[in-house]
PDB file of C-alpha atoms in Angstrom:
ATOM      1  CA  PRO A   1     146.773 293.857  46.080  1.00 85.00           C
ATOM      2  CA  ARG A   2     145.948 294.938  49.637  1.00 84.00           C
ATOM      3  CA  PRO A   3     142.381 294.914  50.781  1.00 91.00           C
ATOM      4  CA  ASP A   4     140.674 298.325  51.566  1.00 93.00           C
ATOM      5  CA  ALA A   5     139.445 297.107  54.979  1.00 94.00           C
ATOM      6  CA  ILE A   6     139.669 294.308  57.563  1.00 95.00           C
ATOM      7  CA  PHE A   7     136.755 293.131  59.703  1.00 95.00           C
ATOM      8  CA  ALA A   8     138.303 291.301  62.718  1.00 96.00           C
ATOM      9  CA  THR A   9     136.041 288.770  64.397  1.00 94.00           C
ATOM     10  CA  ASN A  10     137.093 289.404  67.997  1.00 94.00           C
ATOM     11  CA  HIS A  11     139.062 291.876  70.014  1.00 93.00           C
ATOM     12  CA  ALA A  12     142.262 289.741  70.068  1.00 95.00           C
ATOM     13  CA  ALA A  13     142.251 289.545  66.219  1.00 96.00           C
ATOM     14  CA  THR A  14     141.582 293.296  66.123  1.00 96.00           C
ATOM     15  CA  ILE A  15     144.626 294.108  68.323  1.00 95.00           C
ATOM     16  CA  ALA A  16     146.660 291.550  66.348  1.00 96.00           C
ATOM     17  CA  ALA A  17     145.727 293.325  63.073  1.00 96.00           C
ATOM     18  CA  LEU A  18     146.661 296.759  64.512  1.00 95.00           C
ATOM     19  CA  GLU A  19     150.044 295.379  65.681  1.00 95.00           C
ATOM     20  CA  ALA A  20     150.726 293.774  62.287  1.00 96.00           C
ATOM     21  CA  PHE A  21     149.978 297.041  60.514  1.00 95.00           C
ATOM     22  CA  ARG A  22     152.196 298.999  62.767  1.00 95.00           C
ATOM     23  CA  ALA A  23     154.977 296.523  62.379  1.00 96.00           C
ATOM     24  CA  THR A  24     154.817 296.649  58.558  1.00 95.00           C
ATOM     25  CA  GLY A  25     154.341 300.443  58.330  1.00 95.00           C
ATOM     26  CA  VAL A  26     150.685 300.355  57.140  1.00 95.00           C
ATOM     27  CA  VAL A  27     148.842 303.426  58.498  1.00 94.00           C
ATOM     28  CA  VAL A  28     145.330 302.851  59.798  1.00 94.00           C
ATOM     29  CA  PRO A  29     142.906 304.252  58.491  1.00 93.00           C
ATOM     30  CA  ASP A  30     144.873 306.098  55.819  1.00 92.00           C
ATOM     31  CA  GLU A  31     145.933 302.976  53.974  1.00 93.00           C
ATOM     32  CA  ILE A  32     143.556 300.440  55.311  1.00 94.00           C
ATOM     33  CA  ALA A  33     140.375 300.550  57.443  1.00 95.00           C
ATOM     34  CA  LEU A  34     139.720 298.301  60.417  1.00 96.00           C
ATOM     35  CA  VAL A  35     136.590 297.306  62.233  1.00 95.00           C
ATOM     36  CA  GLY A  36     136.487 294.934  65.101  1.00 95.00           C
ATOM     37  CA  PHE A  37     133.784 292.742  66.503  1.00 93.00           C
ATOM     38  CA  ASP A  38     133.297 292.549  70.257  1.00 88.00           C
ATOM     39  CA  ASP A  39     133.746 296.128  71.272  1.00 90.00           C
ATOM     40  CA  GLN A  40     135.920 296.724  74.384  1.00 92.00           C
ATOM     41  CA  PRO A  41     135.702 299.794  76.691  1.00 90.00           C
ATOM     42  CA  TRP A  42     139.432 300.527  76.018  1.00 92.00           C
ATOM     43  CA  PHE A  43     139.074 300.568  72.262  1.00 92.00           C
ATOM     44  CA  SER A  44     138.051 304.272  72.488  1.00 90.00           C
ATOM     45  CA  LEU A  45     141.288 305.020  74.406  1.00 90.00           C
ATOM     46  CA  MET A  46     143.605 303.582  71.752  1.00 91.00           C
ATOM     47  CA  HIS A  47     145.227 305.599  68.995  1.00 89.00           C
ATOM     48  CA  PRO A  48     143.699 305.464  66.562  1.00 92.00           C
ATOM     49  CA  SER A  49     140.520 304.692  68.433  1.00 92.00           C
ATOM     50  CA  VAL A  50     139.110 301.355  67.292  1.00 94.00           C
ATOM     51  CA  THR A  51     135.778 301.200  65.366  1.00 93.00           C
ATOM     52  CA  ALA A  52     133.774 298.108  66.503  1.00 93.00           C
ATOM     53  CA  VAL A  53     130.588 296.261  66.525  1.00 93.00           C
ATOM     54  CA  SER A  54     129.296 295.612  70.012  1.00 91.00           C
ATOM     55  CA  GLN A  55     127.261 292.553  70.955  1.00 89.00           C
ATOM     56  CA  PRO A  56     125.029 292.289  74.086  1.00 90.00           C
ATOM     57  CA  THR A  57     127.142 289.662  75.769  1.00 90.00           C
ATOM     58  CA  TYR A  58     125.291 289.802  79.107  1.00 93.00           C
ATOM     59  CA  GLU A  59     122.016 289.376  77.444  1.00 94.00           C
ATOM     60  CA  LEU A  60     123.416 286.623  75.229  1.00 92.00           C
ATOM     61  CA  GLY A  61     124.475 284.685  78.248  1.00 94.00           C
ATOM     62  CA  ARG A  62     121.246 285.288  80.195  1.00 95.00           C
ATOM     63  CA  GLN A  63     119.119 283.987  77.260  1.00 93.00           C
ATOM     64  CA  ALA A  64     121.379 281.033  76.736  1.00 92.00           C
ATOM     65  CA  VAL A  65     120.902 279.974  80.336  1.00 94.00           C
ATOM     66  CA  GLU A  66     117.180 280.417  79.995  1.00 93.00           C
ATOM     67  CA  GLN A  67     117.115 278.203  76.815  1.00 91.00           C
ATOM     68  CA  VAL A  68     119.188 275.487  78.595  1.00 91.00           C
ATOM     69  CA  ILE A  69     116.872 275.440  81.602  1.00 92.00           C
ATOM     70  CA  GLY A  70     113.928 275.352  79.197  1.00 91.00           C
ATOM     71  CA  LEU A  71     115.409 272.279  77.411  1.00 90.00           C
ATOM     72  CA  VAL A  72     116.226 270.549  80.754  1.00 92.00           C
ATOM     73  CA  GLU A  73     112.621 271.119  81.934  1.00 93.00           C
ATOM     74  CA  ASN A  74     111.047 270.254  78.579  1.00 93.00           C
ATOM     75  CA  PRO A  75     113.497 268.120  76.378  1.00 90.00           C
ATOM     76  CA  ASP A  76     110.989 267.865  73.632  1.00 91.00           C
ATOM     77  CA  SER A  77     110.699 271.563  73.106  1.00 86.00           C
ATOM     78  CA  GLY A  78     113.708 272.006  70.849  1.00 77.00           C
ATOM     79  CA  PRO A  79     116.030 274.949  70.383  1.00 75.00           C
ATOM     80  CA  VAL A  80     114.828 278.519  69.867  1.00 82.00           C
ATOM     81  CA  ASP A  81     116.519 280.753  67.421  1.00 86.00           C
ATOM     82  CA  THR A  82     117.144 284.297  68.853  1.00 86.00           C
ATOM     83  CA  VAL A  83     118.341 287.383  66.925  1.00 88.00           C
ATOM     84  CA  MET A  84     119.791 290.208  68.970  1.00 90.00           C
ATOM     85  CA  ALA A  85     120.611 293.713  67.995  1.00 89.00           C
ATOM     86  CA  THR A  86     124.179 294.970  67.852  1.00 90.00           C
ATOM     87  CA  SER A  87     125.550 298.488  68.041  1.00 90.00           C
ATOM     88  CA  PHE A  88     128.245 300.232  65.934  1.00 89.00           C
ATOM     89  CA  ALA A  89     130.867 302.349  67.604  1.00 89.00           C
ATOM     90  CA  ASP A  90     132.012 304.670  64.801  1.00 89.00           C
ATOM     91  CA  ARG A  91     135.559 305.548  65.739  1.00 91.00           C
ATOM     92  CA  GLU A  92     138.826 306.426  63.907  1.00 92.00           C
ATOM     93  CA  THR A  93     139.988 303.137  62.434  1.00 93.00           C
ATOM     94  CA  CYS A  94     137.167 302.821  59.833  1.00 90.00           C
ATOM     95  CA  GLY A  95     138.284 306.081  58.211  1.00 86.00           C
ATOM     96  CA  CYS A  96     134.657 307.143  57.998  1.00 78.00           C
ATOM     97  CA  ARG A  97     134.498 309.865  60.799  1.00 63.00           C
ATOM     98  CA  ARG A  98     131.584 312.200  60.280  1.00 55.00           C
ATOM     99  CA  PRO A  99     131.364 315.838  61.267  1.00 52.00           C
ATOM    100  CA  ILE A 100     130.144 316.402  64.866  1.00 47.00           C
ATOM    101  CA  GLY A 101     126.395 316.575  64.982  1.00 43.00           C
ATOM    102  CA  THR A 102     125.717 314.077  62.209  1.00 45.00           C
ATOM    103  CA  SER A 103     124.689 310.512  62.773  1.00 44.00           C
ATOM    104  CA  PHE A 104     123.374 307.484  60.855  1.00 48.00           C
ATOM    105  CA  ALA A 105     121.175 304.575  61.678  1.00 47.00           C
ATOM    106  CA  ILE A 106     122.018 300.994  61.370  1.00 51.00           C
ATOM    107  CA  PRO A 107     118.820 299.122  60.249  1.00 51.00           C
ATOM    108  CA  SER A 108     117.559 296.262  62.471  1.00 51.00           C
ATOM    109  CA  PRO A 109     118.406 292.755  61.145  1.00 53.00           C
ATOM    110  CA  ALA A 110     115.755 291.201  59.038  1.00 54.00           C
ATOM    111  CA  VAL A 111     113.969 288.545  61.014  1.00 49.00           C
ATOM    112  CA  GLU A 112     112.944 285.440  59.134  1.00 49.00           C
ATOM    113  CA  PRO A 113     109.520 283.829  59.870  1.00 48.00           C
ATOM    114  CA  GLY A 114     109.885 281.536  62.906  1.00 47.00           C
ATOM    115  CA  LEU A 115     112.689 283.551  64.533  1.00 44.00           C
ATOM    116  CA  GLU A 116     112.188 285.419  67.742  1.00 44.00           C
ATOM    117  CA  MET A 117     113.517 289.020  67.771  1.00 42.00           C
ATOM    118  CA  THR A 118     115.045 289.996  71.141  1.00 41.00           C
ATOM    119  CA  ARG A 119     116.448 293.335  72.070  1.00 34.00           C
TER     120      ARG A 119
END
């Protein structure tokens, strides 16, 4: 049986899934829902517009550089685990469009003891 939804792990996989569905006549989101990871500005311009999770890529890179510099300056310090918030762009491919004026919250990720929460 066909799955109800696909979660694609990057924008290339998201586009590949859409193309495969179109080529086989599967209608998104009527027959299958699709959510991508790694939101792109042009996802909102596609038809149907692509639902996606967005990660803070600039901040990810900035903190990675800080951690590398910290390890170079103090090799005994060890790695630091960092959890960053993501955002969810609720668009057409998930099949869960809400009436205008409604919204929902995505809870912050649970932070285990010893992890640093960064926003």
